[in-house]
Amino acid sequence: MIPVKKNEEYIAEITAVSSDGNGICRIDGYTVFVPQTVTGDKVRILIVKANKGYGYGKLIEVITPSPDRTEPVCKSYKRCGGCQLMHMDYTYQLKVKADIIENAMRRIGGMKDFTVSDMVGAENPYRYRNKMIFPVGADKNGGIMCGFYAQRSHDIMPLDDCFAGVKFNAEIICAVKEYMLENNVSTYDENTHSGLVRRIFTRVSRKYGDIMVVISVNGRNIPNREALISKLREKSGKITGIILNINTKNTNLVLGDENITIWGCDTITDSLLGLDFKISPHSFYQINPAMTEKLYAKALEYANLGGNENVMDIYCGIGTISLCAAKMAKHVTGVEIVERAIEDARENAAANGINNADFYASSAEDIVPKLIESGEKPDVVILDPPRKGSDEKTLSAVVTAKPERIVYVSCNPATLARDVKFLHENGYILISACGFDMFPNTVHVETVCLMSRIEK
Ligand code: SAH
């Protein structure tokens, strides 16, 4: 028997936080997840879902706040849902994230008594994002609306100011809106797949302050380009590139395949650990460069390079880790699926005078087994896969090459733990792991692990 009823209110005490950032309470032994609460809160909740094993509650009132509760700085925090932990004191957020990593490693990875060696927090938990994507659509009265998707929906909520991104984004949005109004440019409607402007994408260089603006459009052109260019440039001399992204497919992909630079540079340049990197709109680039430097420093410390090693950097993006490692190793091979990112990686190697790195544009599962069969013998392997983690084809090939050390960088503790388990069963032990808060106020966390080969 389920001891709670849907649409009824209950009073409960939050006793833990789940891996997706929801507070957890128990009502007569029954588990209820309550978003936007924290351990120690006494709350009144409304049951919105009552499944067999667990339910979901909506926070109605905080009766007694937890000592770890804080007032979110953002007005839109409740509707947006992008910053799931913004109501928690920052120190407590770090504890939640360390717990998420440890629980995944114990439950999924089977690592008994696992603890993180360190959980590195951000100096500034706001304004850290260098990349933002704002959907554009029409409001009820036909006006232009631009902002974020509200939680679990495709309803655009207008942006006042997002505390994760730079303040300047609001100015860019304002310039694009003015241009659209003055030139009668339509907004895209995803239901009818009609209208022109779909998204505004911005990327800023932390080191140089340059800004790239990409306008994603359902078409191959926009009316009166010059007006858009001058509107944007009036707002700031820091804009170094304005790009149209041709996105005519009826899908939710953020960007279409083709870019047309209508003014300035096709790429933006940022710097990490003393090296400059050019970044194309389609290339992955870590969104919090201040924390990325700390994360890479730890990955390189774990790689423990003395100048004589062959390194394989799998899921290398634009070659950021590869090129930092190349300065301390004999040779680096980088592997990445996005071709444009590999072009960036090669250009970045040349621009930084690095000639001991080779890059392959291919899926890891395809190319890594081939490289290793054809005799590549990495001493150190670095893995930095997307959220879904690596896969057995890639990992099996890696272990047959018997590298001394594997450094695994992950943005998803669950898939990390799964892959660590596989590596553990195939000759490697987990030496240490550190968490890095790349995404303050959200439930996301980055982990760097060192695994070492057991001699057989
Ligand atoms: N190490 C880089 C990028 C990490 S993000 C950095 O720190 O910036 C993960 C990268 O994996 C992305 O660039 C993505 O394009 C790439 N990727 C995703 N699936 C892949 C696959 N199956 N094979 C190779 N690369 C892949």
mmCIF file of N, CA, C and O in Angstrom, residues 390-421:
data_model
loop_
_atom_site.group_PDB
_atom_site.id
_atom_site.type_symbol
_atom_site.label_atom_id
_atom_site.label_comp_id
_atom_site.label_asym_id
_atom_site.label_seq_id
_atom_site.Cartn_x
_atom_site.Cartn_y
_atom_site.Cartn_z
ATOM 1 N N SER A 390 32.314 5.998 -22.412
ATOM 2 C CA SER A 390 33.008 5.303 -23.483
ATOM 3 C C SER A 390 32.218 4.024 -23.792
ATOM 4 O O SER A 390 31.037 3.918 -23.443
ATOM 5 N N ASP A 391 32.842 3.065 -24.484
ATOM 6 C CA ASP A 391 32.113 1.844 -24.830
ATOM 7 C C ASP A 391 33.095 0.689 -24.801
ATOM 8 O O ASP A 391 34.306 0.907 -24.786
ATOM 9 N N GLU A 392 32.573 -0.530 -24.835
ATOM 10 C CA GLU A 392 33.448 -1.688 -24.639
ATOM 11 C C GLU A 392 34.424 -1.899 -25.783
ATOM 12 O O GLU A 392 35.520 -2.391 -25.568
ATOM 13 N N LYS A 393 34.032 -1.510 -26.997
ATOM 14 C CA LYS A 393 34.966 -1.660 -28.127
ATOM 15 C C LYS A 393 36.217 -0.819 -27.887
ATOM 16 O O LYS A 393 37.341 -1.294 -28.038
ATOM 17 N N THR A 394 35.985 0.438 -27.518
ATOM 18 C CA THR A 394 37.117 1.342 -27.290
ATOM 19 C C THR A 394 37.929 0.880 -26.085
ATOM 20 O O THR A 394 39.152 0.758 -26.152
ATOM 21 N N LEU A 395 37.225 0.585 -24.992
ATOM 22 C CA LEU A 395 37.935 0.234 -23.754
ATOM 23 C C LEU A 395 38.678 -1.095 -23.900
ATOM 24 O O LEU A 395 39.795 -1.237 -23.399
ATOM 25 N N SER A 396 38.087 -2.068 -24.602
ATOM 26 C CA SER A 396 38.769 -3.351 -24.804
ATOM 27 C C SER A 396 40.063 -3.140 -25.577
ATOM 28 O O SER A 396 41.090 -3.731 -25.253
ATOM 29 N N ALA A 397 39.972 -2.293 -26.607
ATOM 30 C CA ALA A 397 41.189 -2.023 -27.394
ATOM 31 C C ALA A 397 42.238 -1.360 -26.507
ATOM 32 O O ALA A 397 43.417 -1.721 -26.547
ATOM 33 N N VAL A 398 41.799 -0.406 -25.681
ATOM 34 C CA VAL A 398 42.742 0.294 -24.797
ATOM 35 C C VAL A 398 43.470 -0.705 -23.891
ATOM 36 O O VAL A 398 44.698 -0.683 -23.790
ATOM 37 N N VAL A 399 42.726 -1.622 -23.257
ATOM 38 C CA VAL A 399 43.401 -2.523 -22.305
ATOM 39 C C VAL A 399 44.342 -3.509 -23.007
ATOM 40 O O VAL A 399 45.351 -3.895 -22.427
ATOM 41 N N THR A 400 44.037 -3.865 -24.270
ATOM 42 C CA THR A 400 44.972 -4.778 -24.951
ATOM 43 C C THR A 400 46.309 -4.087 -25.233
ATOM 44 O O THR A 400 47.326 -4.748 -25.357
ATOM 45 N N ALA A 401 46.306 -2.745 -25.315
ATOM 46 C CA ALA A 401 47.567 -2.024 -25.541
ATOM 47 C C ALA A 401 48.383 -1.900 -24.253
ATOM 48 O O ALA A 401 49.529 -1.452 -24.283
ATOM 49 N N LYS A 402 47.787 -2.265 -23.114
ATOM 50 C CA LYS A 402 48.467 -2.260 -21.808
ATOM 51 C C LYS A 402 49.160 -0.941 -21.448
ATOM 52 O O LYS A 402 50.347 -0.941 -21.052
ATOM 53 N N PRO A 403 48.482 0.187 -21.566
ATOM 54 C CA PRO A 403 49.117 1.424 -21.094
ATOM 55 C C PRO A 403 49.354 1.345 -19.581
ATOM 56 O O PRO A 403 48.590 0.670 -18.885
ATOM 57 N N GLU A 404 50.399 2.011 -19.108
ATOM 58 C CA GLU A 404 50.687 2.002 -17.669
ATOM 59 C C GLU A 404 49.586 2.718 -16.889
ATOM 60 O O GLU A 404 49.198 2.293 -15.811
ATOM 61 N N ARG A 405 49.139 3.840 -17.459
ATOM 62 C CA ARG A 405 48.152 4.645 -16.736
ATOM 63 C C ARG A 405 46.996 5.025 -17.656
ATOM 64 O O ARG A 405 47.196 5.277 -18.845
ATOM 65 N N ILE A 406 45.813 5.061 -17.064
ATOM 66 C CA ILE A 406 44.642 5.574 -17.780
ATOM 67 C C ILE A 406 44.097 6.740 -16.957
ATOM 68 O O ILE A 406 43.845 6.595 -15.760
ATOM 69 N N VAL A 407 43.970 7.894 -17.616
ATOM 70 C CA VAL A 407 43.389 9.061 -16.950
ATOM 71 C C VAL A 407 42.012 9.257 -17.560
ATOM 72 O O VAL A 407 41.887 9.441 -18.773
ATOM 73 N N TYR A 408 40.991 9.158 -16.736
ATOM 74 C CA TYR A 408 39.624 9.235 -17.245
ATOM 75 C C TYR A 408 38.987 10.524 -16.741
ATOM 76 O O TYR A 408 38.870 10.730 -15.536
ATOM 77 N N VAL A 409 38.609 11.404 -17.670
ATOM 78 C CA VAL A 409 37.929 12.662 -17.333
ATOM 79 C C VAL A 409 36.464 12.463 -17.700
ATOM 80 O O VAL A 409 36.164 12.042 -18.823
ATOM 81 N N SER A 410 35.556 12.761 -16.782
ATOM 82 C CA SER A 410 34.156 12.434 -17.037
ATOM 83 C C SER A 410 33.215 13.529 -16.568
ATOM 84 O O SER A 410 33.416 14.138 -15.520
ATOM 85 N N CYS A 411 32.145 13.749 -17.337
ATOM 86 C CA CYS A 411 31.122 14.707 -16.898
ATOM 87 C C CYS A 411 29.886 13.962 -16.406
ATOM 88 O O CYS A 411 28.852 14.580 -16.178
ATOM 89 N N ASN A 412 29.988 12.638 -16.255
ATOM 90 C CA ASN A 412 28.833 11.873 -15.789
ATOM 91 C C ASN A 412 29.277 10.720 -14.876
ATOM 92 O O ASN A 412 29.753 9.691 -15.353
ATOM 93 N N PRO A 413 29.126 10.895 -13.562
ATOM 94 C CA PRO A 413 29.621 9.891 -12.616
ATOM 95 C C PRO A 413 29.065 8.484 -12.872
ATOM 96 O O PRO A 413 29.765 7.497 -12.641
ATOM 97 N N ALA A 414 27.842 8.372 -13.381
ATOM 98 C CA ALA A 414 27.247 7.044 -13.573
ATOM 99 C C ALA A 414 27.976 6.273 -14.682
ATOM 100 O O ALA A 414 28.337 5.102 -14.499
ATOM 101 N N THR A 415 28.214 6.913 -15.822
ATOM 102 C CA THR A 415 28.910 6.195 -16.906
ATOM 103 C C THR A 415 30.396 6.040 -16.573
ATOM 104 O O THR A 415 31.023 5.051 -16.944
ATOM 105 N N LEU A 416 30.941 6.995 -15.822
ATOM 106 C CA LEU A 416 32.333 6.860 -15.362
ATOM 107 C C LEU A 416 32.464 5.592 -14.524
ATOM 108 O O LEU A 416 33.354 4.765 -14.743
ATOM 109 N N ALA A 417 31.546 5.427 -13.564
ATOM 110 C CA ALA A 417 31.620 4.284 -12.651
ATOM 111 C C ALA A 417 31.486 2.974 -13.430
ATOM 112 O O ALA A 417 32.198 2.005 -13.175
ATOM 113 N N ARG A 418 30.587 2.955 -14.420
ATOM 114 C CA ARG A 418 30.417 1.763 -15.253
ATOM 115 C C ARG A 418 31.727 1.429 -15.978
ATOM 116 O O ARG A 418 32.173 0.278 -15.987
ATOM 117 N N ASP A 419 32.367 2.455 -16.558
ATOM 118 C CA ASP A 419 33.595 2.219 -17.322
ATOM 119 C C ASP A 419 34.773 1.877 -16.407
ATOM 120 O O ASP A 419 35.620 1.058 -16.760
ATOM 121 N N VAL A 420 34.809 2.496 -15.226
ATOM 122 C CA VAL A 420 35.875 2.178 -14.259
ATOM 123 C C VAL A 420 35.751 0.707 -13.851
ATOM 124 O O VAL A 420 36.743 -0.004 -13.718
ATOM 125 N N LYS A 421 34.519 0.251 -13.704
ATOM 126 C CA LYS A 421 34.298 -1.154 -13.340
ATOM 127 C C LYS A 421 34.869 -2.072 -14.433
ATOM 128 O O LYS A 421 35.577 -3.037 -14.143
#
